[in-house]
PDB file of C-alpha atoms and ligand atoms in Angstrom:
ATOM      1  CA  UNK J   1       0.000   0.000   0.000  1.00  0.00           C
ATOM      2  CA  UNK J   2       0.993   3.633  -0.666  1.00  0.00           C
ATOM      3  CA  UNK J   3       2.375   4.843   2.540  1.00  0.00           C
ATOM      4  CA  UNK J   4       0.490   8.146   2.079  1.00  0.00           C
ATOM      5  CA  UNK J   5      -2.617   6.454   2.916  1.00  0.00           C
ATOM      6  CA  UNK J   6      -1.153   3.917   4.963  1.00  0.00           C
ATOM      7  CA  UNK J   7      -0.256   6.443   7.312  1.00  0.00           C
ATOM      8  CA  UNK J   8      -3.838   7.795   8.149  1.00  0.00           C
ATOM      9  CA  UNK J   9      -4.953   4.289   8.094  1.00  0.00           C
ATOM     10  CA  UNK J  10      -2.516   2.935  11.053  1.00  0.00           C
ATOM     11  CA  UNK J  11      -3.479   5.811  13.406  1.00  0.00           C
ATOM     12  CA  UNK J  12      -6.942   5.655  12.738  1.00  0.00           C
ATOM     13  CA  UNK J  13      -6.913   1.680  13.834  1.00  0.00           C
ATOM     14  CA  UNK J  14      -4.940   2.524  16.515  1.00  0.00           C
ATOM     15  CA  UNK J  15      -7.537   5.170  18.125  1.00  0.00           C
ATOM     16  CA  UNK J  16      -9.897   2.235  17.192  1.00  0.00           C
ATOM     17  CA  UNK J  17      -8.143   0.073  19.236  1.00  0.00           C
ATOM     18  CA  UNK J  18      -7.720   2.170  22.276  1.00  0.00           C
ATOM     19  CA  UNK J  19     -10.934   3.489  22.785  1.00  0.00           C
ATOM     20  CA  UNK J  20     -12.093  -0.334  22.535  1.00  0.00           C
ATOM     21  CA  UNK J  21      -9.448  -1.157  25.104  1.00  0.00           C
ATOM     22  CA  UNK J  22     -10.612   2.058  27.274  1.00  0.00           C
ATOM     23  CA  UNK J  23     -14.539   0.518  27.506  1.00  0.00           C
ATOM     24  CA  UNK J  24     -12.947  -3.027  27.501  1.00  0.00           C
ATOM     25  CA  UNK J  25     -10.987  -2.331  30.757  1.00  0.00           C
ATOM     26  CA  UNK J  26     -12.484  -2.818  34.128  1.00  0.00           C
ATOM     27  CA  UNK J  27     -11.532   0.314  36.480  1.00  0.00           C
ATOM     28  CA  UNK J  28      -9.257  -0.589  39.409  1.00  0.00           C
ATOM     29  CA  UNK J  29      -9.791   0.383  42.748  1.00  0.00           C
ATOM     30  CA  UNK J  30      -7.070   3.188  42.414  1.00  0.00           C
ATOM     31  CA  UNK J  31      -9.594   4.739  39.372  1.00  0.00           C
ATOM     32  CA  UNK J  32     -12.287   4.506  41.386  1.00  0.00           C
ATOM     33  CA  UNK J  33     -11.396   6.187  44.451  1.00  0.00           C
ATOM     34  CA  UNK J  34      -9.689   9.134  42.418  1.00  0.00           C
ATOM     35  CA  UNK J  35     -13.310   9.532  40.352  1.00  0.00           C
ATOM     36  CA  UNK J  36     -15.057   9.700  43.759  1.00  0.00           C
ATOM     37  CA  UNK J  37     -18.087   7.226  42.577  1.00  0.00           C
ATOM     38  CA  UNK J  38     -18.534   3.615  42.495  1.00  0.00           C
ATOM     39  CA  UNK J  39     -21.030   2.307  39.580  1.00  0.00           C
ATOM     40  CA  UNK J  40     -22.628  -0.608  40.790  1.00  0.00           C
ATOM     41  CA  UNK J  41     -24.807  -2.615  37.979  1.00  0.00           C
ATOM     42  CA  UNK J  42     -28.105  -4.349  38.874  1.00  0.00           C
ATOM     43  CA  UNK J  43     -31.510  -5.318  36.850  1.00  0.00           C
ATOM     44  CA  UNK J  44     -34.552  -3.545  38.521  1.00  0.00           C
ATOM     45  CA  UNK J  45     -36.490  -6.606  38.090  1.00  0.00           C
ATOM     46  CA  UNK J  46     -35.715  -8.776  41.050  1.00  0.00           C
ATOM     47  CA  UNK J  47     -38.028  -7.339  43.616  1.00  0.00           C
ATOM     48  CA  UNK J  48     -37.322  -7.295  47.084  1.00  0.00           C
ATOM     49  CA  UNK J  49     -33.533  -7.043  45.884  1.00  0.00           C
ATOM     50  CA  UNK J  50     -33.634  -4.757  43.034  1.00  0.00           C
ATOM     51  CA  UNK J  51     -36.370  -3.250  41.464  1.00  0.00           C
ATOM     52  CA  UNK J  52     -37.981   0.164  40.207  1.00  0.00           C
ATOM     53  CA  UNK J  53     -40.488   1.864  42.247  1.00  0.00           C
ATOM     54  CA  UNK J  54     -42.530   4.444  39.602  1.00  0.00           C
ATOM     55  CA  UNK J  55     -38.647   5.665  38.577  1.00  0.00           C
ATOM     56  CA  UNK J  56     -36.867   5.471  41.679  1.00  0.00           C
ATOM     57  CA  UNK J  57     -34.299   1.845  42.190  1.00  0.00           C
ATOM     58  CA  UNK J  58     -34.864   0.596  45.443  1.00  0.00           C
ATOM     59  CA  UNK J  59     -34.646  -2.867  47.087  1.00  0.00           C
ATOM     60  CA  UNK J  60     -32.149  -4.763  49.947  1.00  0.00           C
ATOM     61  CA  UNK J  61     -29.311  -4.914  47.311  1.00  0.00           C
ATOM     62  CA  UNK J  62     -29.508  -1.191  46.537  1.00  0.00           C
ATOM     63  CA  UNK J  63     -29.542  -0.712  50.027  1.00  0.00           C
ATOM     64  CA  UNK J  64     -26.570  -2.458  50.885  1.00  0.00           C
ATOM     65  CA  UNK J  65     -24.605  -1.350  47.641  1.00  0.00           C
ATOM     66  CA  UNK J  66     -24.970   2.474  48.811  1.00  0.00           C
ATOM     67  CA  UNK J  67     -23.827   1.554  51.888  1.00  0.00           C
ATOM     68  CA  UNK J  68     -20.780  -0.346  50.272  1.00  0.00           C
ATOM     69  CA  UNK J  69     -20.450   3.095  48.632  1.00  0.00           C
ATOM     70  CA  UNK J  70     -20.354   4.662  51.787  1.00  0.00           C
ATOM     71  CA  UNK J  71     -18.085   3.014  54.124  1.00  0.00           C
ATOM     72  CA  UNK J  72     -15.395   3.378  51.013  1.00  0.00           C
ATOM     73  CA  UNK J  73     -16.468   6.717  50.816  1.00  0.00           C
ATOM     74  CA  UNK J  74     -17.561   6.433  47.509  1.00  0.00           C
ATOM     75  CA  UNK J  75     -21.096   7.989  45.717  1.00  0.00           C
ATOM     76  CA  UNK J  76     -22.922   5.334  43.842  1.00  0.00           C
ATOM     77  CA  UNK J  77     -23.865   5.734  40.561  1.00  0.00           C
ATOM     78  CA  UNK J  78     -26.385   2.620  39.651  1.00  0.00           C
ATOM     79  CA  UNK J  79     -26.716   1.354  36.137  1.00  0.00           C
ATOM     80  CA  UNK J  80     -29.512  -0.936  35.085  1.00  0.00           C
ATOM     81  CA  UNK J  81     -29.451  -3.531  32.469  1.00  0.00           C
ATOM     82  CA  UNK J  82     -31.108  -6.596  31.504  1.00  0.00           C
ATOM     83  CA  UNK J  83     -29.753  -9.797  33.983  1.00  0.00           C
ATOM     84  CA  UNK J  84     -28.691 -11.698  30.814  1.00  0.00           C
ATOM     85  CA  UNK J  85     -25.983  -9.052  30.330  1.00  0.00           C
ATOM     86  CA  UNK J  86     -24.501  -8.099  33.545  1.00  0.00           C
ATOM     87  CA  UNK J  87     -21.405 -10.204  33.618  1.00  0.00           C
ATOM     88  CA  UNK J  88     -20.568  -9.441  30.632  1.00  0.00           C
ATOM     89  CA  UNK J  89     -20.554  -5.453  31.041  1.00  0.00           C
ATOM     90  CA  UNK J  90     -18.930  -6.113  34.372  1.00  0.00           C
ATOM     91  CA  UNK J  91     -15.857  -7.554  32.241  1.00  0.00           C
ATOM     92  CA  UNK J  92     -16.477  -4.689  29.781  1.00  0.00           C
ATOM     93  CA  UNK J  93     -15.750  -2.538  32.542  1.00  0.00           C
ATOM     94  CA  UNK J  94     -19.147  -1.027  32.127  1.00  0.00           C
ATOM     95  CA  UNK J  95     -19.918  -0.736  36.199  1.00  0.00           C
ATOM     96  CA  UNK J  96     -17.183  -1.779  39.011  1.00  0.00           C
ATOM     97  CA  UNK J  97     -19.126  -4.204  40.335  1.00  0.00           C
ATOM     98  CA  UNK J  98     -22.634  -6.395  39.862  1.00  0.00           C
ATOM     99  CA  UNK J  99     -25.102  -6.511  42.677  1.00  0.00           C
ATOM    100  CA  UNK J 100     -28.068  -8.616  40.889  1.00  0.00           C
ATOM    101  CA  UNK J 101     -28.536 -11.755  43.595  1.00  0.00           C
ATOM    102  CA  UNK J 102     -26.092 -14.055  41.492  1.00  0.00           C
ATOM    103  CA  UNK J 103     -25.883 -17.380  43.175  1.00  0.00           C
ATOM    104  CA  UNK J 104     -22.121 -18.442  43.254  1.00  0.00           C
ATOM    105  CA  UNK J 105     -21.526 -21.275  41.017  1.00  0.00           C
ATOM    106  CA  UNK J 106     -18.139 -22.493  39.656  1.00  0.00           C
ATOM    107  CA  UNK J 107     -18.985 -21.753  35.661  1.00  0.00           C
ATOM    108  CA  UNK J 108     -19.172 -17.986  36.997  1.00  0.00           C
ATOM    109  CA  UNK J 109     -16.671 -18.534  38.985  1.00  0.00           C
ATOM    110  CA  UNK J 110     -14.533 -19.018  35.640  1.00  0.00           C
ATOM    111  CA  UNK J 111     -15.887 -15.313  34.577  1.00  0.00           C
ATOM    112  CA  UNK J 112     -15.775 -12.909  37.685  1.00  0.00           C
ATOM    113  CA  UNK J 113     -14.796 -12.665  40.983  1.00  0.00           C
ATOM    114  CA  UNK J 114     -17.303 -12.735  43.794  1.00  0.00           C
ATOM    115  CA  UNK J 115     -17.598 -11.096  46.674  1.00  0.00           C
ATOM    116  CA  UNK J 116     -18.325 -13.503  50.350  1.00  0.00           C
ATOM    117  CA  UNK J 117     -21.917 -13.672  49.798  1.00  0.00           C
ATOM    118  CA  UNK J 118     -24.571 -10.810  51.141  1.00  0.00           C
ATOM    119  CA  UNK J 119     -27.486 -13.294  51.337  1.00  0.00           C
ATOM    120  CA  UNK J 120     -28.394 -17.223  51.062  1.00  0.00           C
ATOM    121  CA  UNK J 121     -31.827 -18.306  49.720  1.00  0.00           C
ATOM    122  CA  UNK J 122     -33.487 -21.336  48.116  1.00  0.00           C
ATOM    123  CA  UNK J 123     -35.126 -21.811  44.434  1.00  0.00           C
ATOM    124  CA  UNK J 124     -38.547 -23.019  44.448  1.00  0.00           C
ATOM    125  CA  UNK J 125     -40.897 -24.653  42.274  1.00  0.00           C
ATOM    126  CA  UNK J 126     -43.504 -22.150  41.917  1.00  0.00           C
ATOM    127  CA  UNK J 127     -47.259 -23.046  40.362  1.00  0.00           C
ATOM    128  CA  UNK J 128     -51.432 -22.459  40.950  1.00  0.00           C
ATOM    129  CA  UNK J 129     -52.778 -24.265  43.503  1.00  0.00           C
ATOM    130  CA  UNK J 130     -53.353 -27.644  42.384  1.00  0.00           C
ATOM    131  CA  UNK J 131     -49.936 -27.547  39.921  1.00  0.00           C
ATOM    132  CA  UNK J 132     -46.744 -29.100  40.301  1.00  0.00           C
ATOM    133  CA  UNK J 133     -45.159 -28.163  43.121  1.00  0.00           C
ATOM    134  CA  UNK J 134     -42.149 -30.946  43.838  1.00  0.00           C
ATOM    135  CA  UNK J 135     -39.208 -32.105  41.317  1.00  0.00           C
ATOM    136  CA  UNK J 136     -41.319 -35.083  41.012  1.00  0.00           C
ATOM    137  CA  UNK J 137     -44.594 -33.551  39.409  1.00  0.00           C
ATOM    138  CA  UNK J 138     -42.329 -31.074  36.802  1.00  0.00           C
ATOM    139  CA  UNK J 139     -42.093 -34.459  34.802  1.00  0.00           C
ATOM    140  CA  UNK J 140     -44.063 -34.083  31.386  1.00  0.00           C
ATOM    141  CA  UNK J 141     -44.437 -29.971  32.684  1.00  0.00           C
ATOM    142  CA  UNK J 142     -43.399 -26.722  30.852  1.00  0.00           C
ATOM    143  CA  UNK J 143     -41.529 -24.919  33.434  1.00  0.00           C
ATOM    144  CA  UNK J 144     -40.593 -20.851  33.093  1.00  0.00           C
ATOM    145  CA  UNK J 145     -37.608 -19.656  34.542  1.00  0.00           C
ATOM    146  CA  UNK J 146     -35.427 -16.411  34.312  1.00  0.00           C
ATOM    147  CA  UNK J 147     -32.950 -16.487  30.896  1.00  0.00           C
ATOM    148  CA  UNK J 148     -28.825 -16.375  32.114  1.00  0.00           C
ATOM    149  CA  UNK J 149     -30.022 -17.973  35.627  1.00  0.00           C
ATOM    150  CA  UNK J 150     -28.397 -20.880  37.706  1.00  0.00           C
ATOM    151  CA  UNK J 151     -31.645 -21.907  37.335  1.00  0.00           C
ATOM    152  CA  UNK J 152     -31.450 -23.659  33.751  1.00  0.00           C
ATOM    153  CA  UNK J 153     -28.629 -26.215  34.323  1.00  0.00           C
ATOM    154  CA  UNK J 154     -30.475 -27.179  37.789  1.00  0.00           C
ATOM    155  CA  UNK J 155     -33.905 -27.926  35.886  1.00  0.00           C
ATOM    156  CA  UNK J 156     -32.320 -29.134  32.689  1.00  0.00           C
ATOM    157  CA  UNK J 157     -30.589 -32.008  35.402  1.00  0.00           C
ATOM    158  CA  UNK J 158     -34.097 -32.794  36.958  1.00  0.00           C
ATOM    159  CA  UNK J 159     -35.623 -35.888  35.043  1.00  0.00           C
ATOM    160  CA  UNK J 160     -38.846 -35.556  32.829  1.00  0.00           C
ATOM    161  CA  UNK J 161     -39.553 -32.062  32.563  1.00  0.00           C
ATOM    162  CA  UNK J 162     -41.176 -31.738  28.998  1.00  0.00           C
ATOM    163  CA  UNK J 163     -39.868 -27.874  28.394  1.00  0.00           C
ATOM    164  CA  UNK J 164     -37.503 -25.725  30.035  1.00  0.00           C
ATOM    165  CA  UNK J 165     -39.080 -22.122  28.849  1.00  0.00           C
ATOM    166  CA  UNK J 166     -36.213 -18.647  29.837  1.00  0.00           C
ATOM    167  CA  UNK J 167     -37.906 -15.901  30.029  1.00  0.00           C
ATOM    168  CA  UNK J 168     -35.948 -12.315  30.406  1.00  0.00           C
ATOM    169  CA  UNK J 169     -37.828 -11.473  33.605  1.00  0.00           C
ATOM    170  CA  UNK J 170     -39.872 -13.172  36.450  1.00  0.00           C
ATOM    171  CA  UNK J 171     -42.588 -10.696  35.705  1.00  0.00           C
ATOM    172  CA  UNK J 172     -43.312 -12.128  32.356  1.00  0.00           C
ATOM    173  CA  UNK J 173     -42.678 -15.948  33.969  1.00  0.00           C
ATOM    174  CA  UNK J 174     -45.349 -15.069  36.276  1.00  0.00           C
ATOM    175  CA  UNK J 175     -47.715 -13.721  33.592  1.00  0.00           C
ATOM    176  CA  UNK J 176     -46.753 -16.445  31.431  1.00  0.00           C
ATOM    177  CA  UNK J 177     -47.760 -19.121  34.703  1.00  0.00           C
ATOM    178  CA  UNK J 178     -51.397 -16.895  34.949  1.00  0.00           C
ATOM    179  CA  UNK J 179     -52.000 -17.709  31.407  1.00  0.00           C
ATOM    180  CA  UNK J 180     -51.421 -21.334  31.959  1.00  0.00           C
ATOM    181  CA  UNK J 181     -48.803 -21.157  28.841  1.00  0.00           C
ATOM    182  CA  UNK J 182     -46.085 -22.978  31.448  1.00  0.00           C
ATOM    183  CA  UNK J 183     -47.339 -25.081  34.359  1.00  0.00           C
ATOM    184  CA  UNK J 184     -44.739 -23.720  36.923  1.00  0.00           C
ATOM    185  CA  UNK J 185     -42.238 -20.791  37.574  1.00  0.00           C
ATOM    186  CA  UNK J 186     -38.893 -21.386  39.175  1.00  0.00           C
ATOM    187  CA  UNK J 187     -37.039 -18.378  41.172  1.00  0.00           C
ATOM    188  CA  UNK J 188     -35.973 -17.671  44.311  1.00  0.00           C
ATOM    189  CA  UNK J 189     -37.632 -17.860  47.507  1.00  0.00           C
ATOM    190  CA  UNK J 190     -38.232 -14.570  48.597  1.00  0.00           C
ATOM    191  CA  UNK J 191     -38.739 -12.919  44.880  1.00  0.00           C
ATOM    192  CA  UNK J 192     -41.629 -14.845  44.537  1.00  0.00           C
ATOM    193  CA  UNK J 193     -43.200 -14.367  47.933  1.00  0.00           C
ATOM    194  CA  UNK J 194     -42.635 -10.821  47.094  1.00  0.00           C
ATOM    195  CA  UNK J 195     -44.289 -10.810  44.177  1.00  0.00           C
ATOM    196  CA  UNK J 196     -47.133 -12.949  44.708  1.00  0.00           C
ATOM    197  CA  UNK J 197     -47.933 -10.895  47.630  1.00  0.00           C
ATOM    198  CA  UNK J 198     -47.526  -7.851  45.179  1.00  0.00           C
ATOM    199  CA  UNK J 199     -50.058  -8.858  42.752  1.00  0.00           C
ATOM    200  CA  UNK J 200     -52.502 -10.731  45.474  1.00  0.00           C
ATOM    201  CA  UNK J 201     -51.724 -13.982  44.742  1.00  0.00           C
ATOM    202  CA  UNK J 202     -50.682 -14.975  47.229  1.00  0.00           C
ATOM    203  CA  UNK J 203     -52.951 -18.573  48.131  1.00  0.00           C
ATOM    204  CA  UNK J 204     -53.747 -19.463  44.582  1.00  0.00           C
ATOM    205  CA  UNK J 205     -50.254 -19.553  43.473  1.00  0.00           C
ATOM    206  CA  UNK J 206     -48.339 -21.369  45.759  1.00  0.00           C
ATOM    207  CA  UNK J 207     -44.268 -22.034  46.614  1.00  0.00           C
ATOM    208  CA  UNK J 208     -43.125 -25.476  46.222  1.00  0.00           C
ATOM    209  CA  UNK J 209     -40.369 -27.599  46.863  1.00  0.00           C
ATOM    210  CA  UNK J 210     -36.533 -25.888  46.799  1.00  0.00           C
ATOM    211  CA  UNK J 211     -34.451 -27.335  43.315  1.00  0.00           C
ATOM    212  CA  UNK J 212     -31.627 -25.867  44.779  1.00  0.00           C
ATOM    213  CA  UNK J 213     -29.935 -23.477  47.630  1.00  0.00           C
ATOM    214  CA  UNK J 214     -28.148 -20.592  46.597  1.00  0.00           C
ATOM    215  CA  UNK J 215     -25.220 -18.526  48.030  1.00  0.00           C
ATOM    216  CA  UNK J 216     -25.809 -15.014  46.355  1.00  0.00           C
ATOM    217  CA  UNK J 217     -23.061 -12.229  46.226  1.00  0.00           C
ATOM    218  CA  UNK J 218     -22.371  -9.332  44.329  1.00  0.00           C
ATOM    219  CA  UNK J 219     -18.675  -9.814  41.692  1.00  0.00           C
ATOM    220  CA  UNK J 220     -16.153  -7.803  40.189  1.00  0.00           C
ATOM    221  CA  UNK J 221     -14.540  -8.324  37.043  1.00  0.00           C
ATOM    222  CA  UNK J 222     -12.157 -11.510  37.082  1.00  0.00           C
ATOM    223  CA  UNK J 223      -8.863 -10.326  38.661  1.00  0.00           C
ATOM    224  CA  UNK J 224      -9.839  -7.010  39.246  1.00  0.00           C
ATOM    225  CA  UNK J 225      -8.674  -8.099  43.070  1.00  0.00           C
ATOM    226  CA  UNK J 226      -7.812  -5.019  44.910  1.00  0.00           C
ATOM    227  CA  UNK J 227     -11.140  -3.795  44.380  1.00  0.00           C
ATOM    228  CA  UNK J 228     -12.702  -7.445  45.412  1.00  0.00           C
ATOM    229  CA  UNK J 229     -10.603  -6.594  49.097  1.00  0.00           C
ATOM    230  CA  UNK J 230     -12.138  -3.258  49.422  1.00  0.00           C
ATOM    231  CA  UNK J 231     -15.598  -4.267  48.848  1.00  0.00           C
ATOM    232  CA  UNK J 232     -15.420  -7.545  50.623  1.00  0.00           C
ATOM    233  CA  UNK J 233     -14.262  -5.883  53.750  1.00  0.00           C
ATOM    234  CA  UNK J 234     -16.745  -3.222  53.270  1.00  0.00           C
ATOM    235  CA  UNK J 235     -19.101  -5.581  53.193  1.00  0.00           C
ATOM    236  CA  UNK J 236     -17.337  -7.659  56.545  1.00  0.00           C
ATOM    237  CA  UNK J 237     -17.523  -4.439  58.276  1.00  0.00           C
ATOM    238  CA  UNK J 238     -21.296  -3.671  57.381  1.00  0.00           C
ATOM    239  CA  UNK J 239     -21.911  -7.492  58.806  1.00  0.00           C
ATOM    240  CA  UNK J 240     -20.689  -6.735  61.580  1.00  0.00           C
ATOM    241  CA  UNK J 241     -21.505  -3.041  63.021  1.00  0.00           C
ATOM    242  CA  UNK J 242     -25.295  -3.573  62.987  1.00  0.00           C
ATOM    243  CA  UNK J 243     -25.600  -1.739  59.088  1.00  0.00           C
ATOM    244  CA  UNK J 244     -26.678  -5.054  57.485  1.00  0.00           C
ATOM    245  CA  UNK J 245     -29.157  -6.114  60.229  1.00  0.00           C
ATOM    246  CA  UNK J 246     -30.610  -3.219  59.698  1.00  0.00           C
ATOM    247  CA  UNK J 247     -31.008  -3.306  55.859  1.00  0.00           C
ATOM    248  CA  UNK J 248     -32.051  -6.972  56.319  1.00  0.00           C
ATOM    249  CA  UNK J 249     -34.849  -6.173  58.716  1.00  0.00           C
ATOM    250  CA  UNK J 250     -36.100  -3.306  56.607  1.00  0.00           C
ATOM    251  CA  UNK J 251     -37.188  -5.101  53.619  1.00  0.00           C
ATOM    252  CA  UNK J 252     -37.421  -8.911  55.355  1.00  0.00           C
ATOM    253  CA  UNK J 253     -38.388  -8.737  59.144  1.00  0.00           C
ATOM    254  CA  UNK J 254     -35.228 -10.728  59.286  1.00  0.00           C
ATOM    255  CA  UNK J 255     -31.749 -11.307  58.797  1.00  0.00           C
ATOM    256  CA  UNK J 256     -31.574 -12.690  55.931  1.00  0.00           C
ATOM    257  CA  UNK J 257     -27.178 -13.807  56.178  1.00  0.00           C
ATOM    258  CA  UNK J 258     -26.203 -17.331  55.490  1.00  0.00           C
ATOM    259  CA  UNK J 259     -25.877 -18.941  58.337  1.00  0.00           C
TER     260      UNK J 259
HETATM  261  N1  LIG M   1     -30.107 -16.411  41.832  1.00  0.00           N
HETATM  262  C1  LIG M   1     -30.376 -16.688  40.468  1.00  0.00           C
HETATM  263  C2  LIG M   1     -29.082 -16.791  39.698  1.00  0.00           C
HETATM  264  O1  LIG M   1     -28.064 -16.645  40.227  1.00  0.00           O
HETATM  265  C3  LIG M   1     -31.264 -15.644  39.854  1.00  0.00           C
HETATM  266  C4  LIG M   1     -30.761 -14.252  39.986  1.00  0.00           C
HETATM  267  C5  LIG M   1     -31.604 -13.300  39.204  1.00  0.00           C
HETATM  268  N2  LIG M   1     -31.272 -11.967  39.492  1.00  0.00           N
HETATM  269  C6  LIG M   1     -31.934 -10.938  38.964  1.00  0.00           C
HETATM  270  N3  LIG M   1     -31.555  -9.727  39.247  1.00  0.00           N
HETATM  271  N4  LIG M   1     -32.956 -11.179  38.172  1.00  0.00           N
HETATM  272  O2  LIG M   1     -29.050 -17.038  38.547  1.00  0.00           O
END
């Protein structure tokens, strides 16, 4: 090639490259404490643990995130974004770190780093009264559960079950369950007491058996380990001085910490 043009052509790839690297790269704790605000991602979907209010984010994890915030003596800046894609923007460096009830497994384990974990809770079969409600009774069943979950390889590994149907909320799984287009909802625990309460139905939809039990923590980016220490001992210290109990009480009438 001419290296008149050839010229132009390597610097422009090169800015290519680096503003690709600059939104590829996870921020360290070093950039985060000199920009003054942690961005924390989340969905907005997961009531009692994240969820929109009318426009305001509330729930226990956004709770506990600001508080993370706070004893680094950070602002939070929240960004929202469908479950399915959260681990990946966390890699993308898109937020510092993902609170969004992710149950530790070791497949994630191979993608980010988690935190100890904020809360432990059990998956339920979920279905109208008179539905399956036990591993057992899923066989020959369409059962709804939340796309990008823990969920699927747990129900694809239960014997029988005729269709295992993601959908990219448990709002529409719980629709979907109303309309009788699946015969049962999977999620966890205390989302769906939540909800069902929510929408009154509470009684004629009805919490099954657990299909699994759940530790669920909030991750960084794989390696990015100096901000894992920070938050982790943020986290320890909110344990510990009364700020969790607190939190937990607020939105459970409990404590909701593994035990
Ligand atoms: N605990 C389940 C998992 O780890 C579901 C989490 C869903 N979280 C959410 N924000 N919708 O896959």
């Amino acid at each position: 090639m001419n290296r008149v043009i050839a010229l132009p052509i390597k610097l422009l790839s090169a800015t290519l490259l680096l503003s690709v690297t600059a939104l590829a790269a996870p921020r360290t704790l070093e950039q985060v404490k000199s920009s003054g605000t942690l961005k924390l991602g989340t969905e907005a979907a997961f009531p009692p643990f994240n969820f929109y209010e009318g426009k305001v984010l509330k729930g226990f994890e956004v709770d506990l995130g600001d508080a993370l915030g706070q004893s680094l003596g950070l602002k939070v800046e929240w960004v929202v974004q469908p479950f399915d894609n959260l681990l990946i923007s966390l890699n993308q460096g898109r937020f510092d770190a993902v609170v969004a009830s992710h149950a530790i497994t070791p497949t994630r384990q191979k993608a980010v780093d988690f935190l100890p974990p904020h809360y432990c809770s059990a998956v339920n079969i979920v279905a109208k009264a008179g539905g399956p409600l036990t591993q057992k009774a899923l066989a020959g069943k369409a059962v709804g559960t939340q796309v990008g979950t823990a969920q699927i390889p747990v129900l694809n590994a239960i014997p029988g079950i005729k269709e295992v149907r993601t959908y990219p909320n448990d709002q529409s799984i719980l629709a979907a369950l109303q309309a009788g287009r699946v015969d049962a909802w999977t999620s966890n625990g205390p989302v769906v007491a939540y909800m069902l309460k929510q929408t009154g139905q509470t009684g004629k939809i009805l919490i099954g058996e657990a299909i699994s039990n759940e530790r669920n923590a909030a991750a960084v980016a794989l390696g990015n380990t100096a901000l894992h220490d920070a938050l982790s001992g943020a986290l320890a210290g909110l344990l510990k001085n009364g700020t969790y109990a607190k939190i937990s009480d607020k939105w459970f009438g409990q404590d909701i910490r593994c035990k």
